[in-house]
């Protein structure tokens, strides 16, 4: 009969064996091709969850918004801090948004599976937060926003988990409409049919569904994946497409189901942050920052060349890896910004 001490020892050996098989933080490939340097760091922001490039605006003295779990930093193109907005409570995935279209930025906490989704005022106070159960099949999984009804104010669409369907709320948190759905792990508000109006796109695994502003079903797709992220391919200023994982590949598809690009998905997750970055003028490189699911404590960055061959790969010691492309009007080149822990790194071609 095996003793408890023996079982504990065997469990310890098994755990150590699992950890020894995980990748170690560091550059895997491309160190001779890509230069990495510090861009910004602040312990006050907590763990970086999103990096947003600010649109040009008069009177604005910042270029990048780095949002973390505890605060958001407004920084210049050179990484200098201009101001800090502290959140009154810890957030999961905050991103800056302009709710009223008045130039003042609020924050949307997009959530991330059994975590709160919320609207946060410009001063960091919570305007409203999903008030229901955060565990179980009817918990919020992800939220996105857009001006669905054209009144100049944003609406918020929440994808619920296993059985909660889809909820649409106004900027005060009041429910506009609901729609049934299963496993609504991904949701996006975008112009899916290029008609100049926004639609709601969400997973209803194994399907993806497109709804109009009132929640009516317009289209059902089955691209081979359910959960998705969105990315503007091949022009970061263009229309957003769906990116998901299918048959060992990351696939970018349009809303007719046409595959626009395929990348090696080894070690990547189809719902990962991704961006097009022009590391060289007029050449769309593709960068993906993916949580390593085996540990949920490490992340992997992969940069693919325009021909879709891998250029650079690095493992980071953080669970999340947001990415963004910061342009330089004088050279036509962009730098890739990567957030890990409380730091943002800048990557460019050597």
mmCIF file of N, CA, C and O in Angstrom, residues 146-203:
data_model
loop_
_atom_site.group_PDB
_atom_site.id
_atom_site.type_symbol
_atom_site.label_atom_id
_atom_site.label_comp_id
_atom_site.label_asym_id
_atom_site.label_seq_id
_atom_site.Cartn_x
_atom_site.Cartn_y
_atom_site.Cartn_z
ATOM 1 N N UNK A 146 -19.600 50.028 -29.211
ATOM 2 C CA UNK A 146 -19.677 50.787 -30.450
ATOM 3 C C UNK A 146 -20.993 51.542 -30.494
ATOM 4 O O UNK A 146 -21.938 51.212 -29.758
ATOM 5 N N UNK A 147 -21.070 52.546 -31.354
ATOM 6 C CA UNK A 147 -22.294 53.336 -31.488
ATOM 7 C C UNK A 147 -23.239 52.601 -32.434
ATOM 8 O O UNK A 147 -23.294 52.884 -33.636
ATOM 9 N N UNK A 148 -24.012 51.689 -31.897
ATOM 10 C CA UNK A 148 -24.878 50.845 -32.718
ATOM 11 C C UNK A 148 -26.067 51.604 -33.295
ATOM 12 O O UNK A 148 -26.491 51.337 -34.421
ATOM 13 N N UNK A 149 -26.633 52.537 -32.540
ATOM 14 C CA UNK A 149 -27.847 53.215 -33.009
ATOM 15 C C UNK A 149 -27.582 54.568 -33.643
ATOM 16 O O UNK A 149 -28.515 55.265 -34.052
ATOM 17 N N UNK A 150 -26.310 54.986 -33.720
ATOM 18 C CA UNK A 150 -25.971 56.218 -34.424
ATOM 19 C C UNK A 150 -26.311 57.485 -33.687
ATOM 20 O O UNK A 150 -26.377 58.557 -34.314
ATOM 21 N N UNK A 151 -26.493 57.425 -32.361
ATOM 22 C CA UNK A 151 -26.851 58.632 -31.616
ATOM 23 C C UNK A 151 -25.641 59.355 -31.043
ATOM 24 O O UNK A 151 -25.786 60.337 -30.314
ATOM 25 N N UNK A 152 -24.443 58.884 -31.353
ATOM 26 C CA UNK A 152 -23.237 59.538 -30.876
ATOM 27 C C UNK A 152 -22.742 59.041 -29.538
ATOM 28 O O UNK A 152 -21.704 59.500 -29.049
ATOM 29 N N UNK A 153 -23.462 58.098 -28.929
ATOM 30 C CA UNK A 153 -23.040 57.504 -27.658
ATOM 31 C C UNK A 153 -22.889 55.994 -27.844
ATOM 32 O O UNK A 153 -23.627 55.378 -28.618
ATOM 33 N N UNK A 154 -21.929 55.407 -27.122
ATOM 34 C CA UNK A 154 -21.625 54.000 -27.315
ATOM 35 C C UNK A 154 -22.633 53.091 -26.610
ATOM 36 O O UNK A 154 -23.153 53.419 -25.544
ATOM 37 N N UNK A 155 -22.880 51.943 -27.247
ATOM 38 C CA UNK A 155 -23.580 50.837 -26.606
ATOM 39 C C UNK A 155 -22.549 49.751 -26.283
ATOM 40 O O UNK A 155 -21.482 49.690 -26.915
ATOM 41 N N UNK A 156 -22.887 48.893 -25.326
ATOM 42 C CA UNK A 156 -21.969 47.874 -24.835
ATOM 43 C C UNK A 156 -22.604 46.498 -25.003
ATOM 44 O O UNK A 156 -23.737 46.272 -24.554
ATOM 45 N N UNK A 157 -21.871 45.600 -25.642
ATOM 46 C CA UNK A 157 -22.376 44.255 -25.906
ATOM 47 C C UNK A 157 -21.556 43.265 -25.091
ATOM 48 O O UNK A 157 -20.333 43.220 -25.200
ATOM 49 N N UNK A 158 -22.243 42.476 -24.277
ATOM 50 C CA UNK A 158 -21.592 41.519 -23.388
ATOM 51 C C UNK A 158 -21.870 40.111 -23.878
ATOM 52 O O UNK A 158 -23.028 39.710 -24.040
ATOM 53 N N UNK A 159 -20.812 39.363 -24.119
ATOM 54 C CA UNK A 159 -20.931 37.944 -24.430
ATOM 55 C C UNK A 159 -20.876 37.155 -23.142
ATOM 56 O O UNK A 159 -19.905 37.242 -22.398
ATOM 57 N N UNK A 160 -21.936 36.387 -22.868
ATOM 58 C CA UNK A 160 -21.985 35.605 -21.643
ATOM 59 C C UNK A 160 -21.305 34.255 -21.880
ATOM 60 O O UNK A 160 -20.931 33.909 -22.993
ATOM 61 N N UNK A 161 -21.188 33.483 -20.845
ATOM 62 C CA UNK A 161 -20.384 32.267 -20.928
ATOM 63 C C UNK A 161 -21.170 31.113 -21.549
ATOM 64 O O UNK A 161 -21.613 31.221 -22.683
ATOM 65 N N UNK A 162 -21.347 30.025 -20.845
ATOM 66 C CA UNK A 162 -21.901 28.832 -21.482
ATOM 67 C C UNK A 162 -23.332 28.954 -21.934
ATOM 68 O O UNK A 162 -23.711 28.414 -22.968
ATOM 69 N N UNK A 163 -24.174 29.703 -21.182
ATOM 70 C CA UNK A 163 -25.596 29.688 -21.499
ATOM 71 C C UNK A 163 -26.269 31.048 -21.417
ATOM 72 O O UNK A 163 -27.474 31.140 -21.567
ATOM 73 N N UNK A 164 -25.524 32.109 -21.199
ATOM 74 C CA UNK A 164 -26.140 33.406 -20.960
ATOM 75 C C UNK A 164 -26.472 34.214 -22.184
ATOM 76 O O UNK A 164 -27.128 35.255 -22.085
ATOM 77 N N UNK A 165 -25.990 33.801 -23.366
ATOM 78 C CA UNK A 165 -26.298 34.526 -24.585
ATOM 79 C C UNK A 165 -25.552 35.845 -24.713
ATOM 80 O O UNK A 165 -24.402 35.972 -24.309
ATOM 81 N N UNK A 166 -26.230 36.853 -25.282
ATOM 82 C CA UNK A 166 -25.643 38.157 -25.567
ATOM 83 C C UNK A 166 -26.532 39.233 -24.960
ATOM 84 O O UNK A 166 -27.757 39.185 -25.086
ATOM 85 N N UNK A 167 -25.921 40.218 -24.301
ATOM 86 C CA UNK A 167 -26.648 41.351 -23.748
ATOM 87 C C UNK A 167 -26.152 42.636 -24.385
ATOM 88 O O UNK A 167 -24.951 42.819 -24.549
ATOM 89 N N UNK A 168 -27.052 43.541 -24.739
ATOM 90 C CA UNK A 168 -26.681 44.872 -25.210
ATOM 91 C C UNK A 168 -27.172 45.888 -24.191
ATOM 92 O O UNK A 168 -28.352 45.893 -23.825
ATOM 93 N N UNK A 169 -26.249 46.760 -23.734
ATOM 94 C CA UNK A 169 -26.589 47.767 -22.740
ATOM 95 C C UNK A 169 -26.208 49.153 -23.251
ATOM 96 O O UNK A 169 -25.311 49.291 -24.074
ATOM 97 N N UNK A 170 -26.885 50.161 -22.715
ATOM 98 C CA UNK A 170 -26.524 51.523 -23.068
ATOM 99 C C UNK A 170 -25.380 51.998 -22.180
ATOM 100 O O UNK A 170 -24.872 51.247 -21.337
ATOM 101 N N UNK A 171 -24.979 53.258 -22.337
ATOM 102 C CA UNK A 171 -23.808 53.740 -21.612
ATOM 103 C C UNK A 171 -24.071 53.937 -20.125
ATOM 104 O O UNK A 171 -23.142 54.194 -19.359
ATOM 105 N N UNK A 172 -25.327 53.812 -19.716
ATOM 106 C CA UNK A 172 -25.653 53.884 -18.285
ATOM 107 C C UNK A 172 -25.817 52.496 -17.659
ATOM 108 O O UNK A 172 -26.131 52.377 -16.472
ATOM 109 N N UNK A 173 -25.650 51.454 -18.503
ATOM 110 C CA UNK A 173 -25.736 50.089 -17.993
ATOM 111 C C UNK A 173 -27.102 49.461 -18.094
ATOM 112 O O UNK A 173 -27.295 48.327 -17.638
ATOM 113 N N UNK A 174 -28.074 50.147 -18.700
ATOM 114 C CA UNK A 174 -29.423 49.602 -18.848
ATOM 115 C C UNK A 174 -29.477 48.674 -20.057
ATOM 116 O O UNK A 174 -28.933 48.998 -21.123
ATOM 117 N N UNK A 175 -30.161 47.555 -19.921
ATOM 118 C CA UNK A 175 -30.230 46.563 -20.995
ATOM 119 C C UNK A 175 -31.129 47.050 -22.126
ATOM 120 O O UNK A 175 -32.277 47.456 -21.898
ATOM 121 N N UNK A 176 -30.610 46.991 -23.352
ATOM 122 C CA UNK A 176 -31.364 47.343 -24.565
ATOM 123 C C UNK A 176 -32.037 46.106 -25.158
ATOM 124 O O UNK A 176 -33.193 46.143 -25.532
ATOM 125 N N UNK A 177 -31.260 45.038 -25.321
ATOM 126 C CA UNK A 177 -31.809 43.799 -25.859
ATOM 127 C C UNK A 177 -30.940 42.611 -25.457
ATOM 128 O O UNK A 177 -29.807 42.798 -25.003
ATOM 129 N N UNK A 178 -31.490 41.434 -25.581
ATOM 130 C CA UNK A 178 -30.755 40.206 -25.315
ATOM 131 C C UNK A 178 -30.972 39.244 -26.472
ATOM 132 O O UNK A 178 -31.952 39.346 -27.222
ATOM 133 N N UNK A 179 -30.046 38.307 -26.642
ATOM 134 C CA UNK A 179 -30.167 37.267 -27.668
ATOM 135 C C UNK A 179 -29.611 35.974 -27.098
ATOM 136 O O UNK A 179 -28.644 35.986 -26.332
ATOM 137 N N UNK A 180 -30.229 34.872 -27.476
ATOM 138 C CA UNK A 180 -29.802 33.575 -26.966
ATOM 139 C C UNK A 180 -28.488 33.162 -27.610
ATOM 140 O O UNK A 180 -28.163 33.556 -28.734
ATOM 141 N N UNK A 181 -27.726 32.363 -26.887
ATOM 142 C CA UNK A 181 -26.474 31.848 -27.432
ATOM 143 C C UNK A 181 -25.785 30.955 -26.423
ATOM 144 O O UNK A 181 -26.009 31.068 -25.215
ATOM 145 N N UNK A 182 -24.947 30.062 -26.928
ATOM 146 C CA UNK A 182 -24.180 29.153 -26.078
ATOM 147 C C UNK A 182 -22.694 29.438 -26.274
ATOM 148 O O UNK A 182 -22.240 29.648 -27.396
ATOM 149 N N UNK A 183 -21.952 29.446 -25.174
ATOM 150 C CA UNK A 183 -20.497 29.618 -25.257
ATOM 151 C C UNK A 183 -20.125 30.884 -26.037
ATOM 152 O O UNK A 183 -19.360 30.836 -27.005
ATOM 153 N N UNK A 184 -20.658 32.008 -25.598
ATOM 154 C CA UNK A 184 -20.353 33.290 -26.248
ATOM 155 C C UNK A 184 -19.052 33.816 -25.635
ATOM 156 O O UNK A 184 -19.049 34.768 -24.850
ATOM 157 N N UNK A 185 -17.957 33.172 -26.008
ATOM 158 C CA UNK A 185 -16.656 33.504 -25.436
ATOM 159 C C UNK A 185 -16.036 34.738 -26.089
ATOM 160 O O UNK A 185 -15.141 35.363 -25.527
ATOM 161 N N UNK A 186 -16.490 35.084 -27.299
ATOM 162 C CA UNK A 186 -15.913 36.211 -28.043
ATOM 163 C C UNK A 186 -17.033 37.099 -28.552
ATOM 164 O O UNK A 186 -18.068 36.611 -29.009
ATOM 165 N N UNK A 187 -16.813 38.421 -28.498
ATOM 166 C CA UNK A 187 -17.794 39.368 -29.018
ATOM 167 C C UNK A 187 -17.045 40.581 -29.560
ATOM 168 O O UNK A 187 -16.024 40.995 -29.015
ATOM 169 N N UNK A 188 -17.559 41.130 -30.663
ATOM 170 C CA UNK A 188 -16.958 42.317 -31.265
ATOM 171 C C UNK A 188 -18.058 43.170 -31.880
ATOM 172 O O UNK A 188 -19.062 42.652 -32.372
ATOM 173 N N UNK A 189 -17.860 44.489 -31.839
ATOM 174 C CA UNK A 189 -18.760 45.436 -32.502
ATOM 175 C C UNK A 189 -17.965 46.077 -33.626
ATOM 176 O O UNK A 189 -16.951 46.739 -33.383
ATOM 177 N N UNK A 190 -18.397 45.863 -34.873
ATOM 178 C CA UNK A 190 -17.664 46.352 -36.039
ATOM 179 C C UNK A 190 -18.590 46.380 -37.247
ATOM 180 O O UNK A 190 -19.729 45.931 -37.177
ATOM 181 N N UNK A 191 -18.096 46.924 -38.343
ATOM 182 C CA UNK A 191 -18.868 46.964 -39.588
ATOM 183 C C UNK A 191 -18.549 45.697 -40.375
ATOM 184 O O UNK A 191 -17.569 45.636 -41.112
ATOM 185 N N UNK A 192 -19.389 44.690 -40.211
ATOM 186 C CA UNK A 192 -19.106 43.384 -40.794
ATOM 187 C C UNK A 192 -19.428 43.296 -42.277
ATOM 188 O O UNK A 192 -18.847 42.475 -42.994
ATOM 189 N N UNK A 193 -20.355 44.122 -42.771
ATOM 190 C CA UNK A 193 -20.758 44.012 -44.181
ATOM 191 C C UNK A 193 -20.468 45.268 -44.989
ATOM 192 O O UNK A 193 -21.007 45.449 -46.083
ATOM 193 N N UNK A 194 -19.609 46.143 -44.462
ATOM 194 C CA UNK A 194 -19.138 47.331 -45.183
ATOM 195 C C UNK A 194 -20.281 48.216 -45.666
ATOM 196 O O UNK A 194 -20.209 48.816 -46.741
ATOM 197 N N UNK A 195 -21.340 48.331 -44.835
ATOM 198 C CA UNK A 195 -22.461 49.190 -45.204
ATOM 199 C C UNK A 195 -22.454 50.509 -44.449
ATOM 200 O O UNK A 195 -23.397 51.297 -44.538
ATOM 201 N N UNK A 196 -21.375 50.751 -43.674
ATOM 202 C CA UNK A 196 -21.273 51.982 -42.919
ATOM 203 C C UNK A 196 -21.962 51.954 -41.571
ATOM 204 O O UNK A 196 -21.925 52.945 -40.835
ATOM 205 N N UNK A 197 -22.596 50.809 -41.233
ATOM 206 C CA UNK A 197 -23.246 50.662 -39.933
ATOM 207 C C UNK A 197 -22.570 49.533 -39.157
ATOM 208 O O UNK A 197 -22.046 48.590 -39.749
ATOM 209 N N UNK A 198 -22.607 49.635 -37.838
ATOM 210 C CA UNK A 198 -21.966 48.631 -37.002
ATOM 211 C C UNK A 198 -22.884 47.448 -36.753
ATOM 212 O O UNK A 198 -24.108 47.604 -36.616
ATOM 213 N N UNK A 199 -22.282 46.271 -36.696
ATOM 214 C CA UNK A 199 -22.982 45.055 -36.338
ATOM 215 C C UNK A 199 -22.325 44.416 -35.113
ATOM 216 O O UNK A 199 -21.228 44.806 -34.721
ATOM 217 N N UNK A 200 -23.001 43.434 -34.546
ATOM 218 C CA UNK A 200 -22.479 42.660 -33.425
ATOM 219 C C UNK A 200 -22.071 41.285 -33.945
ATOM 220 O O UNK A 200 -22.874 40.599 -34.579
ATOM 221 N N UNK A 201 -20.842 40.919 -33.693
ATOM 222 C CA UNK A 201 -20.335 39.607 -34.090
ATOM 223 C C UNK A 201 -19.971 38.855 -32.818
ATOM 224 O O UNK A 201 -19.281 39.394 -31.946
ATOM 225 N N UNK A 202 -20.444 37.615 -32.691
ATOM 226 C CA UNK A 202 -20.157 36.867 -31.467
ATOM 227 C C UNK A 202 -20.085 35.373 -31.755
ATOM 228 O O UNK A 202 -20.672 34.870 -32.711
ATOM 229 N N UNK A 203 -19.356 34.682 -30.916
ATOM 230 C CA UNK A 203 -19.324 33.227 -31.012
ATOM 231 C C UNK A 203 -20.609 32.653 -30.438
ATOM 232 O O UNK A 203 -21.218 33.204 -29.525
#
